[in-house]
Short mmCIF file of C-alpha atoms in Angstrom, two decimals:
data_model
loop_
_atom_site.label_atom_id
_atom_site.label_comp_id
_atom_site.label_asym_id
_atom_site.label_seq_id
_atom_site.Cartn_x
_atom_site.Cartn_y
_atom_site.Cartn_z
CA MET L 1 35.99 8.32 22.34
CA THR L 2 32.23 8.21 22.48
CA MET L 3 30.68 5.20 20.86
CA MET L 4 27.90 6.29 18.51
CA ILE L 5 26.91 2.99 16.98
CA ARG L 6 27.43 -0.63 17.88
CA MET L 7 25.70 -3.40 16.04
CA TYR L 8 25.60 -7.02 15.12
CA ILE L 9 23.16 -8.01 12.43
CA HIS L 10 21.77 -11.07 10.70
CA LYS L 11 19.20 -10.34 8.07
CA TYR L 12 17.31 -12.65 5.73
CA PHE L 13 15.14 -11.89 2.73
CA GLY L 14 13.17 -15.10 2.60
CA SER L 15 15.79 -17.81 2.44
CA LEU L 16 18.48 -15.40 1.25
CA HIS L 17 20.95 -14.56 4.01
CA VAL L 18 21.78 -10.95 3.10
CA LEU L 19 23.66 -9.90 6.23
CA LYS L 20 25.67 -12.70 7.78
CA GLY L 21 26.46 -11.45 11.25
CA VAL L 22 27.81 -8.03 10.37
CA SER L 23 29.53 -6.35 13.33
CA LEU L 24 30.31 -2.68 13.22
CA GLU L 25 31.26 0.02 15.69
CA VAL L 26 31.41 3.68 14.85
CA THR L 27 32.76 6.39 17.15
CA LYS L 28 31.72 10.02 17.36
CA GLY L 29 32.81 12.11 14.41
CA GLU L 30 33.93 9.13 12.40
CA ILE L 31 33.23 8.98 8.69
CA VAL L 32 32.77 5.47 7.42
CA ALA L 33 32.53 4.71 3.71
CA ILE L 34 30.84 1.44 2.88
CA ILE L 35 31.69 0.09 -0.54
CA GLY L 36 31.28 -3.18 -2.37
CA PRO L 37 29.56 -4.76 -5.36
CA SER L 38 25.79 -4.42 -5.71
CA GLY L 39 23.87 -7.02 -3.80
CA SER L 40 26.56 -7.20 -1.14
CA GLY L 41 24.22 -5.91 1.57
CA LYS L 42 25.58 -2.36 1.97
CA SER L 43 22.25 -0.61 1.58
CA THR L 44 20.44 -3.23 3.64
CA LEU L 45 22.91 -2.63 6.46
CA LEU L 46 22.13 1.08 6.44
CA ARG L 47 18.40 0.46 6.17
CA CYS L 48 18.50 -1.92 9.13
CA MET L 49 20.10 0.79 11.23
CA ASN L 50 17.17 3.09 10.57
CA GLN L 51 14.47 0.46 11.02
CA LEU L 52 13.50 0.54 7.37
CA GLU L 53 14.30 -3.17 7.50
CA ARG L 54 13.87 -5.28 10.62
CA ILE L 55 16.81 -7.40 11.68
CA ASP L 56 16.33 -11.13 12.23
CA GLN L 57 19.06 -11.62 14.76
CA GLY L 58 21.41 -9.31 16.59
CA PHE L 59 21.19 -5.84 18.06
CA ILE L 60 21.62 -2.18 17.26
CA GLU L 61 22.85 0.28 19.83
CA ILE L 62 22.81 4.01 19.15
CA GLU L 63 24.58 6.38 21.55
CA GLY L 64 24.57 3.75 24.29
CA ILE L 65 20.89 2.89 23.95
CA VAL L 66 19.85 -0.46 22.55
CA VAL L 67 17.16 0.35 20.02
CA GLU L 68 16.73 -3.08 18.54
CA ALA L 69 17.45 -6.61 19.70
CA ALA L 70 16.21 -9.69 17.93
CA GLY L 71 16.64 -13.43 17.92
CA ASP L 72 18.96 -15.44 20.13
CA ILE L 73 21.08 -12.73 21.73
CA ASP L 74 22.07 -11.57 25.21
CA VAL L 75 21.37 -7.89 24.55
CA LYS L 76 18.00 -6.57 25.70
CA ILE L 77 16.15 -3.35 25.01
CA THR L 78 15.98 -1.59 28.36
CA ALA L 79 14.96 1.86 27.21
CA THR L 80 11.32 2.89 27.03
CA SER L 81 9.74 3.00 23.58
CA GLN L 82 9.77 6.78 23.87
CA GLU L 83 13.53 6.80 24.45
CA VAL L 84 13.99 4.41 21.55
CA ARG L 85 12.04 6.71 19.24
CA ALA L 86 14.00 9.72 20.44
CA THR L 87 17.23 7.85 19.77
CA TYR L 88 16.22 6.95 16.22
CA ARG L 89 15.57 10.62 15.67
CA LYS L 90 19.27 11.28 16.19
CA MET L 91 19.90 9.59 12.85
CA GLY L 92 19.19 11.33 9.59
CA MET L 93 19.02 9.49 6.30
CA VAL L 94 19.57 10.48 2.69
CA PHE L 95 18.33 8.19 -0.07
CA GLN L 96 19.58 7.37 -3.52
CA SER L 97 16.23 8.43 -5.01
CA PHE L 98 15.97 11.63 -2.90
CA ASN L 99 12.38 10.88 -1.84
CA LEU L 100 11.49 14.53 -1.52
CA PHE L 101 7.82 15.24 -0.87
CA PRO L 102 6.68 16.41 -4.32
CA HIS L 103 3.67 18.36 -3.06
CA MET L 104 5.78 20.63 -0.87
CA THR L 105 8.25 23.34 -1.78
CA ALA L 106 11.92 22.96 -0.87
CA LEU L 107 11.22 25.00 2.25
CA GLY L 108 8.12 22.94 3.04
CA ASN L 109 10.11 19.72 2.73
CA VAL L 110 12.66 20.91 5.26
CA MET L 111 10.03 22.37 7.62
CA GLU L 112 7.84 19.29 7.73
CA ALA L 113 9.61 17.14 10.34
CA PRO L 114 10.46 19.97 12.75
CA ILE L 115 6.78 20.89 12.77
CA SER L 116 5.12 17.49 12.85
CA VAL L 117 7.73 15.58 14.86
CA ASN L 118 9.44 18.18 17.05
CA LYS L 119 6.32 20.34 17.34
CA VAL L 120 8.16 23.60 16.79
CA THR L 121 6.12 26.62 15.70
CA LYS L 122 5.80 27.43 12.05
CA ALA L 123 7.92 30.55 12.41
CA ALA L 124 10.68 28.58 14.12
CA ALA L 125 10.49 25.89 11.44
CA VAL L 126 10.89 28.52 8.72
CA GLN L 127 14.01 29.74 10.45
CA ILE L 128 15.44 26.24 10.80
CA ALA L 129 14.62 25.42 7.19
CA GLU L 130 16.09 28.60 5.78
CA LYS L 131 19.28 28.05 7.74
CA GLN L 132 19.64 24.49 6.43
CA LEU L 133 18.80 25.47 2.86
CA ALA L 134 21.42 28.21 3.07
CA LYS L 135 23.89 25.61 4.28
CA VAL L 136 23.37 23.47 1.19
CA GLY L 137 23.41 26.60 -0.97
CA LEU L 138 19.76 26.53 -2.02
CA LEU L 139 18.11 29.34 -0.10
CA ASP L 140 17.22 30.99 -3.41
CA LYS L 141 15.27 27.85 -4.37
CA LYS L 142 13.22 27.69 -1.20
CA ASP L 143 9.92 28.26 -2.96
CA ALA L 144 10.59 25.82 -5.77
CA PHE L 145 8.79 22.49 -5.92
CA PRO L 146 10.99 19.41 -6.33
CA SER L 147 9.82 18.94 -9.93
CA LYS L 148 11.56 22.21 -10.78
CA LEU L 149 14.90 21.18 -9.24
CA SER L 150 17.80 19.30 -10.79
CA GLY L 151 18.83 15.96 -9.29
CA GLY L 152 21.75 17.52 -7.48
CA GLN L 153 19.52 20.24 -6.06
CA LYS L 154 16.96 17.67 -4.98
CA GLN L 155 19.57 15.72 -3.12
CA ARG L 156 20.87 18.84 -1.42
CA VAL L 157 17.33 19.68 -0.27
CA ALA L 158 17.05 16.11 1.01
CA ILE L 159 20.25 16.62 3.00
CA ALA L 160 18.91 19.90 4.40
CA ARG L 161 15.69 18.12 5.30
CA ALA L 162 17.59 15.51 7.30
CA LEU L 163 19.81 18.14 8.94
CA ALA L 164 16.77 20.12 10.08
CA MET L 165 16.15 17.42 12.68
CA ASN L 166 19.57 18.13 14.13
CA PRO L 167 20.93 14.59 13.84
CA ASP L 168 24.11 13.28 15.48
CA ILE L 169 24.54 10.65 12.79
CA MET L 170 23.89 10.85 9.06
CA LEU L 171 23.30 7.81 6.89
CA PHE L 172 23.84 8.24 3.16
CA ASP L 173 22.53 5.48 0.92
CA GLU L 174 24.30 5.95 -2.42
CA PRO L 175 23.57 9.69 -2.41
CA THR L 176 25.02 10.34 -5.87
CA SER L 177 24.14 7.13 -7.74
CA ALA L 178 21.02 8.58 -9.36
CA LEU L 179 22.75 11.76 -10.50
CA ASP L 180 24.17 12.81 -13.83
CA PRO L 181 27.97 12.92 -13.57
CA GLU L 182 28.13 16.70 -13.70
CA LEU L 183 25.80 16.99 -10.68
CA VAL L 184 27.73 14.62 -8.41
CA GLY L 185 30.22 17.25 -7.29
CA GLU L 186 27.74 19.66 -5.70
CA VAL L 187 26.30 16.91 -3.52
CA LEU L 188 29.70 15.58 -2.51
CA SER L 189 30.87 19.05 -1.53
CA VAL L 190 27.88 19.41 0.82
CA ILE L 191 28.81 16.10 2.42
CA LYS L 192 32.41 17.29 2.71
CA LYS L 193 31.18 20.36 4.52
CA LEU L 194 29.47 18.09 7.05
CA ALA L 195 32.69 16.16 7.41
CA GLN L 196 34.51 19.35 8.36
CA GLU L 197 31.94 19.82 11.11
CA HIS L 198 32.75 16.33 12.37
CA MET L 199 29.32 14.89 11.74
CA THR L 200 29.32 11.13 12.28
CA MET L 201 28.53 9.65 8.89
CA LEU L 202 28.03 6.29 7.24
CA ILE L 203 28.14 6.60 3.49
CA VAL L 204 27.34 3.83 1.05
CA THR L 205 28.99 4.96 -2.15
CA HIS L 206 30.49 4.01 -5.47
CA GLU L 207 32.62 7.16 -5.60
CA MET L 208 36.03 5.71 -4.82
CA GLY L 209 37.89 9.00 -5.02
CA PHE L 210 35.42 10.56 -2.63
CA ALA L 211 35.68 7.67 -0.18
CA LYS L 212 39.44 7.89 -0.27
CA GLU L 213 39.39 11.62 0.35
CA ILE L 214 36.76 11.92 3.02
CA ALA L 215 36.52 8.66 4.94
CA ASP L 216 38.30 7.78 8.16
CA ARG L 217 37.53 4.15 7.53
CA VAL L 218 36.58 2.17 4.49
CA ILE L 219 34.47 -0.93 4.85
CA PHE L 220 34.28 -3.41 2.02
CA MET L 221 31.26 -5.67 1.94
CA ASP L 222 30.72 -8.72 -0.18
CA GLU L 223 27.93 -11.30 0.01
CA GLY L 224 26.64 -10.05 3.32
CA GLU L 225 29.96 -9.90 5.12
CA ILE L 226 32.55 -7.29 5.91
CA LEU L 227 35.69 -8.40 4.11
CA GLU L 228 37.84 -5.47 5.09
CA ASP L 229 37.66 -2.57 7.52
CA SER L 230 40.68 -0.30 7.32
CA VAL L 231 41.91 3.26 6.79
CA PRO L 232 41.53 4.51 3.20
CA LYS L 233 45.23 4.67 2.42
CA GLU L 234 45.77 1.06 3.33
CA PHE L 235 42.51 -0.03 1.74
CA PHE L 236 43.17 1.51 -1.63
CA GLU L 237 46.92 0.98 -1.79
CA ASN L 238 47.25 -2.36 -0.19
CA PRO L 239 43.96 -4.30 -0.06
CA ARG L 240 44.37 -7.60 1.67
CA HIS L 241 41.59 -9.49 0.03
CA PRO L 242 41.92 -10.54 -3.62
CA ARG L 243 38.24 -9.83 -4.17
CA ILE L 244 38.77 -6.20 -3.22
CA LYS L 245 41.62 -5.97 -5.73
CA THR L 246 39.36 -7.20 -8.51
CA PHE L 247 36.60 -4.83 -7.42
CA LEU L 248 38.87 -1.81 -7.32
CA GLU L 249 40.37 -2.65 -10.70
CA LYS L 250 36.88 -2.74 -12.18
CA MET L 251 35.92 0.57 -10.58
CA LEU L 252 38.97 2.50 -11.77
CA MET U 1 -42.18 30.16 -30.87
CA MET U 2 -43.57 32.56 -28.25
CA ASP U 3 -46.01 29.90 -27.18
CA HIS U 4 -43.15 27.52 -26.80
CA MET U 5 -41.15 29.86 -24.55
CA GLU U 6 -44.22 30.52 -22.49
CA TYR U 7 -44.82 26.79 -22.06
CA ILE U 8 -41.26 26.26 -20.88
CA LEU U 9 -41.51 29.13 -18.41
CA ASN U 10 -44.74 27.61 -17.24
CA ILE U 11 -43.37 24.19 -16.45
CA LEU U 12 -39.96 25.38 -15.28
CA PRO U 13 -40.94 25.96 -11.61
CA PHE U 14 -42.13 22.33 -11.37
CA ILE U 15 -39.03 21.00 -13.02
CA LEU U 16 -36.82 23.12 -10.80
CA SER U 17 -38.54 21.73 -7.72
CA GLY U 18 -37.53 18.31 -9.02
CA LEU U 19 -34.03 19.59 -9.59
CA LYS U 20 -33.95 20.75 -5.97
CA LEU U 21 -34.60 17.22 -4.69
CA THR U 22 -32.01 15.83 -7.08
CA ALA U 23 -29.48 18.39 -5.87
CA LYS U 24 -30.23 17.71 -2.20
CA ILE U 25 -29.70 13.98 -2.55
CA TYR U 26 -26.66 14.56 -4.73
CA VAL U 27 -24.92 16.81 -2.20
CA ALA U 28 -25.89 14.65 0.79
CA THR U 29 -24.53 11.60 -1.01
CA LEU U 30 -21.17 13.20 -1.76
CA VAL U 31 -20.86 14.64 1.74
CA ILE U 32 -21.13 11.11 3.11
CA ALA U 33 -19.50 9.09 0.32
CA LEU U 34 -16.26 11.08 -0.03
CA PRO U 35 -15.11 10.79 3.61
CA LEU U 36 -16.49 7.24 3.74
CA GLY U 37 -14.44 6.26 0.70
CA LEU U 38 -11.30 7.87 2.05
CA LEU U 39 -11.61 6.27 5.49
CA ALA U 40 -12.46 2.87 4.05
CA ALA U 41 -9.50 3.14 1.64
CA ILE U 42 -7.14 3.90 4.52
CA GLY U 43 -8.69 0.96 6.38
CA LYS U 44 -8.10 -1.30 3.39
CA VAL U 45 -4.47 -0.24 3.16
CA SER U 46 -3.52 -0.14 6.82
CA GLY U 47 -6.31 -1.66 8.89
CA SER U 48 -6.23 -4.91 10.85
CA GLN U 49 -7.09 -8.19 9.14
CA PHE U 50 -10.61 -7.95 10.58
CA ILE U 51 -11.17 -4.44 9.23
CA LYS U 52 -9.80 -5.48 5.85
CA LYS U 53 -12.25 -8.41 5.71
CA VAL U 54 -15.22 -6.24 6.63
CA LEU U 55 -14.23 -3.68 4.01
CA PHE U 56 -13.72 -6.37 1.42
CA LEU U 57 -17.29 -7.57 2.02
CA TYR U 58 -18.54 -4.00 1.82
CA THR U 59 -17.00 -3.13 -1.54
CA TRP U 60 -17.63 -6.61 -2.91
CA ILE U 61 -21.36 -6.46 -2.25
CA TRP U 62 -22.00 -2.80 -3.11
CA ARG U 63 -19.96 -2.79 -6.28
CA GLY U 64 -21.09 -6.23 -7.34
CA THR U 65 -24.84 -5.66 -7.39
CA PRO U 66 -27.04 -3.25 -9.39
CA LEU U 67 -27.67 0.14 -7.83
CA LEU U 68 -31.35 -0.11 -8.75
CA LEU U 69 -31.64 -3.40 -6.87
CA GLN U 70 -29.96 -1.80 -3.87
CA LEU U 71 -32.47 1.03 -3.98
CA PHE U 72 -35.39 -1.44 -4.24
CA PHE U 73 -34.00 -3.31 -1.26
CA MET U 74 -33.78 -0.15 0.84
CA PHE U 75 -37.20 1.12 -0.22
CA TYR U 76 -39.22 -2.08 -0.25
CA GLY U 77 -37.05 -4.67 1.48
CA LEU U 78 -36.19 -2.96 4.73
CA PRO U 79 -39.82 -2.18 5.69
CA VAL U 80 -40.56 -5.90 5.43
CA ILE U 81 -38.10 -6.54 8.28
CA GLY U 82 -39.49 -3.60 10.21
CA ILE U 83 -37.05 -0.84 9.32
CA ARG U 84 -38.82 2.21 7.99
CA LEU U 85 -36.75 5.01 6.57
CA SER U 86 -37.99 8.18 4.94
CA PRO U 87 -37.57 8.02 1.16
CA PHE U 88 -34.94 10.75 1.36
CA ALA U 89 -32.92 8.87 3.99
CA ALA U 90 -33.26 5.54 2.18
CA ALA U 91 -32.13 7.08 -1.09
CA THR U 92 -29.23 9.01 0.43
CA ILE U 93 -27.96 6.02 2.40
CA THR U 94 -28.10 3.76 -0.65
CA TYR U 95 -26.33 6.21 -2.94
CA ALA U 96 -23.74 7.03 -0.27
CA LEU U 97 -22.93 3.38 0.41
CA ASN U 98 -22.82 2.54 -3.30
CA TYR U 99 -20.63 5.46 -4.27
CA GLY U 100 -18.59 5.08 -1.08
CA ALA U 101 -17.69 1.58 -2.26
CA TYR U 102 -16.50 2.80 -5.65
CA LEU U 103 -14.61 5.71 -4.11
CA THR U 104 -12.99 3.31 -1.62
CA GLU U 105 -11.44 1.36 -4.47
CA ILE U 106 -10.42 4.53 -6.32
CA PHE U 107 -8.76 6.02 -3.23
CA ARG U 108 -7.15 2.70 -2.33
CA GLY U 109 -5.59 2.49 -5.78
CA GLY U 110 -4.43 6.09 -5.38
CA ILE U 111 -2.82 5.46 -1.99
CA GLU U 112 -1.10 2.34 -3.26
CA SER U 113 0.30 4.20 -6.25
CA ILE U 114 2.40 6.47 -4.03
CA ASP U 115 6.06 5.49 -4.07
CA LYS U 116 7.21 3.62 -0.98
CA GLY U 117 10.19 5.95 -0.78
CA GLN U 118 7.74 8.57 0.51
CA TYR U 119 6.92 6.38 3.51
CA GLU U 120 10.60 5.68 4.08
CA ALA U 121 11.60 9.32 3.95
CA ALA U 122 8.85 10.22 6.42
CA LYS U 123 9.82 7.37 8.72
CA ALA U 124 13.49 8.33 8.59
CA LEU U 125 12.45 11.82 9.69
CA GLY U 126 10.68 10.34 12.70
CA MET U 127 7.13 10.87 11.48
CA SER U 128 4.49 8.46 12.76
CA TYR U 129 2.37 6.41 10.37
CA ALA U 130 -0.65 8.63 10.98
CA GLN U 131 1.39 11.77 10.32
CA THR U 132 2.80 10.21 7.18
CA MET U 133 -0.65 9.41 5.86
CA ARG U 134 -2.12 12.79 6.73
CA ARG U 135 0.73 15.02 5.64
CA ILE U 136 2.50 13.07 2.91
CA ILE U 137 0.44 10.27 1.37
CA ILE U 138 -3.16 11.55 1.33
CA PRO U 139 -2.40 14.98 -0.21
CA GLN U 140 -0.58 13.29 -3.08
CA THR U 141 -3.37 10.71 -3.38
CA VAL U 142 -6.04 13.41 -3.69
CA ARG U 143 -4.23 14.89 -6.66
CA ARG U 144 -3.97 11.51 -8.37
CA VAL U 145 -7.58 10.44 -7.88
CA LEU U 146 -9.19 13.74 -8.91
CA PRO U 147 -9.85 12.75 -12.54
CA THR U 148 -11.50 9.43 -11.62
CA THR U 149 -13.41 11.04 -8.78
CA CYS U 150 -14.68 13.59 -11.27
CA SER U 151 -16.19 10.94 -13.50
CA GLU U 152 -17.80 9.31 -10.46
CA ALA U 153 -19.27 12.67 -9.50
CA VAL U 154 -20.72 13.04 -12.99
CA ASN U 155 -22.03 9.46 -12.92
CA LEU U 156 -23.84 10.21 -9.70
CA VAL U 157 -25.77 13.06 -11.34
CA LYS U 158 -27.12 10.60 -13.86
CA ASP U 159 -27.68 7.83 -11.32
CA THR U 160 -29.94 10.12 -9.27
CA ALA U 161 -32.42 9.74 -12.13
CA LEU U 162 -33.18 6.28 -10.76
CA LEU U 163 -35.14 8.08 -8.06
CA ALA U 164 -37.85 8.56 -10.67
CA VAL U 165 -38.37 4.81 -10.79
CA LEU U 166 -39.00 4.83 -7.03
CA GLY U 167 -41.64 7.52 -7.40
CA MET U 168 -39.56 10.25 -5.78
CA PRO U 169 -40.27 13.66 -7.34
CA ASP U 170 -36.79 14.26 -8.73
CA LEU U 171 -35.91 16.11 -11.90
CA LEU U 172 -36.71 13.21 -14.22
CA ARG U 173 -39.88 12.15 -12.40
CA ILE U 174 -41.35 15.64 -12.56
CA ALA U 175 -40.45 15.91 -16.23
CA THR U 176 -42.17 12.57 -16.84
CA GLN U 177 -45.27 13.69 -14.96
CA ILE U 178 -45.55 16.83 -17.06
CA PHE U 179 -45.03 14.77 -20.19
CA THR U 180 -47.89 12.44 -19.26
CA ARG U 181 -50.13 15.32 -18.30
CA ASP U 182 -49.57 17.45 -21.41
CA PHE U 183 -48.41 14.80 -23.83
CA ASN U 184 -45.63 17.19 -24.81
CA ILE U 185 -42.00 16.22 -25.19
CA THR U 186 -40.65 19.63 -24.08
CA PRO U 187 -40.17 18.74 -20.37
CA PHE U 188 -37.82 15.96 -21.42
CA VAL U 189 -35.78 18.39 -23.49
CA VAL U 190 -35.62 20.77 -20.53
CA ALA U 191 -34.49 17.92 -18.23
CA PHE U 192 -31.96 16.87 -20.86
CA VAL U 193 -30.46 20.35 -20.97
CA LEU U 194 -30.45 20.71 -17.16
CA TYR U 195 -28.60 17.40 -16.66
CA LEU U 196 -26.10 18.44 -19.28
CA ILE U 197 -25.53 21.81 -17.61
CA ILE U 198 -24.95 20.21 -14.20
CA SER U 199 -22.49 17.67 -15.61
CA SER U 200 -20.60 20.38 -17.47
CA VAL U 201 -20.37 22.58 -14.39
CA LEU U 202 -19.00 19.63 -12.42
CA VAL U 203 -16.39 18.83 -15.03
CA LYS U 204 -15.32 22.50 -15.05
CA LEU U 205 -15.16 22.54 -11.27
CA PHE U 206 -13.01 19.44 -11.08
CA GLY U 207 -10.81 20.81 -13.82
CA LYS U 208 -10.20 23.88 -11.64
CA LEU U 209 -9.44 21.66 -8.64
CA GLU U 210 -7.00 19.63 -10.71
CA LYS U 211 -5.23 22.75 -11.81
CA MET U 212 -5.03 23.95 -8.22
CA TYR U 213 -3.53 20.67 -7.10
CA SER U 214 -1.14 20.51 -10.04
CA ILE U 215 1.03 23.46 -9.08
CA TYR U 216 3.74 21.13 -7.88
CA GLU U 217 4.01 19.11 -11.05
#
């Protein structure tokens, strides 16, 4: 099995130790749900992987290439900065707050990175963008600006935007937390579609049913540590840690 | 009444020649001050510590002292230390630096008001910082600062009247000269109306721009 991600991370916000030596390995095609109470470091973990936060100690390896190494650690970055950038580009990210570019149409949002980062022609970018919008079921909204879209539609455009860069790994940071309950389903079904295509995914979520259904592994984080890392069936039916039991009881 | 119209038509060519100078300096000032303000704002947001310090001094001095004093300095101060500029150059440079300083702060505020999620989304897509600024942040900033920029543009019309104090034959100066010559208040009324027309046209123009930029809201 190809290793997609290996990492070991310490992260501080000031004097607050938010990630206390979190180790994680993810193989190709694996779908990992990361759950846990707020403030447990789930989002920070995801954000560290994509360089939105810098790690204080540890390393991050993506597809065999060390992209980040910090502090007292044996791992070194051997790749050129160009290779490192190219490797980061293999990860797409979807945010809780969508972060669509408000001054661009849905199509423009999806076209932007292929044009400015991958330097494809405009015509090629239109093709890519239309294909991805069709995939999330929003081709008919391609000319709409984000302000005219519902939350669920916005998030689906955001997913299309990330997919347009042809990522090997998708990071989802609470993709449905900002949505009205009736809009959650459409976003989850797009993610399920990606799961059927064996996209490697890390999903921070509060949707327990979804995690149970889609994930190959469930990781439970609390106070900056991974308390449990197991298959969904075992996790939900027979959690080892008492803190997980309390958490699950509160969620259900 | 007929006499009155005839008098106005008589003095109008002179007044319009003053208006021409006003317009020239006005346009030259904006052509320099707008890019200057934008660049300096980007420098203030993302420049090195050194650049930030230099820009702090720039806006601190030019916003913190009277425009008229700045004009006096350029017109009468610089020649003392051996720098001789044409009146047109001295005026344009002073206005451009003064308005550039105000626009710097307006644009900086605009840039800083953009949600940081926009930077994160761009970064996650692999866009460089420069690409992010050019494609994502600045276009949104322009929309946000249009109303304040509009009032600066209108202020500048009125501030050009300070040229009269320096003896430059601008709209107000010419009107004043005719007033002294004929001891007739009409040239002032004409100037009054002309200033008002220019300001109104500007406000209309910016309103159109705002509408154009608002399609995504």
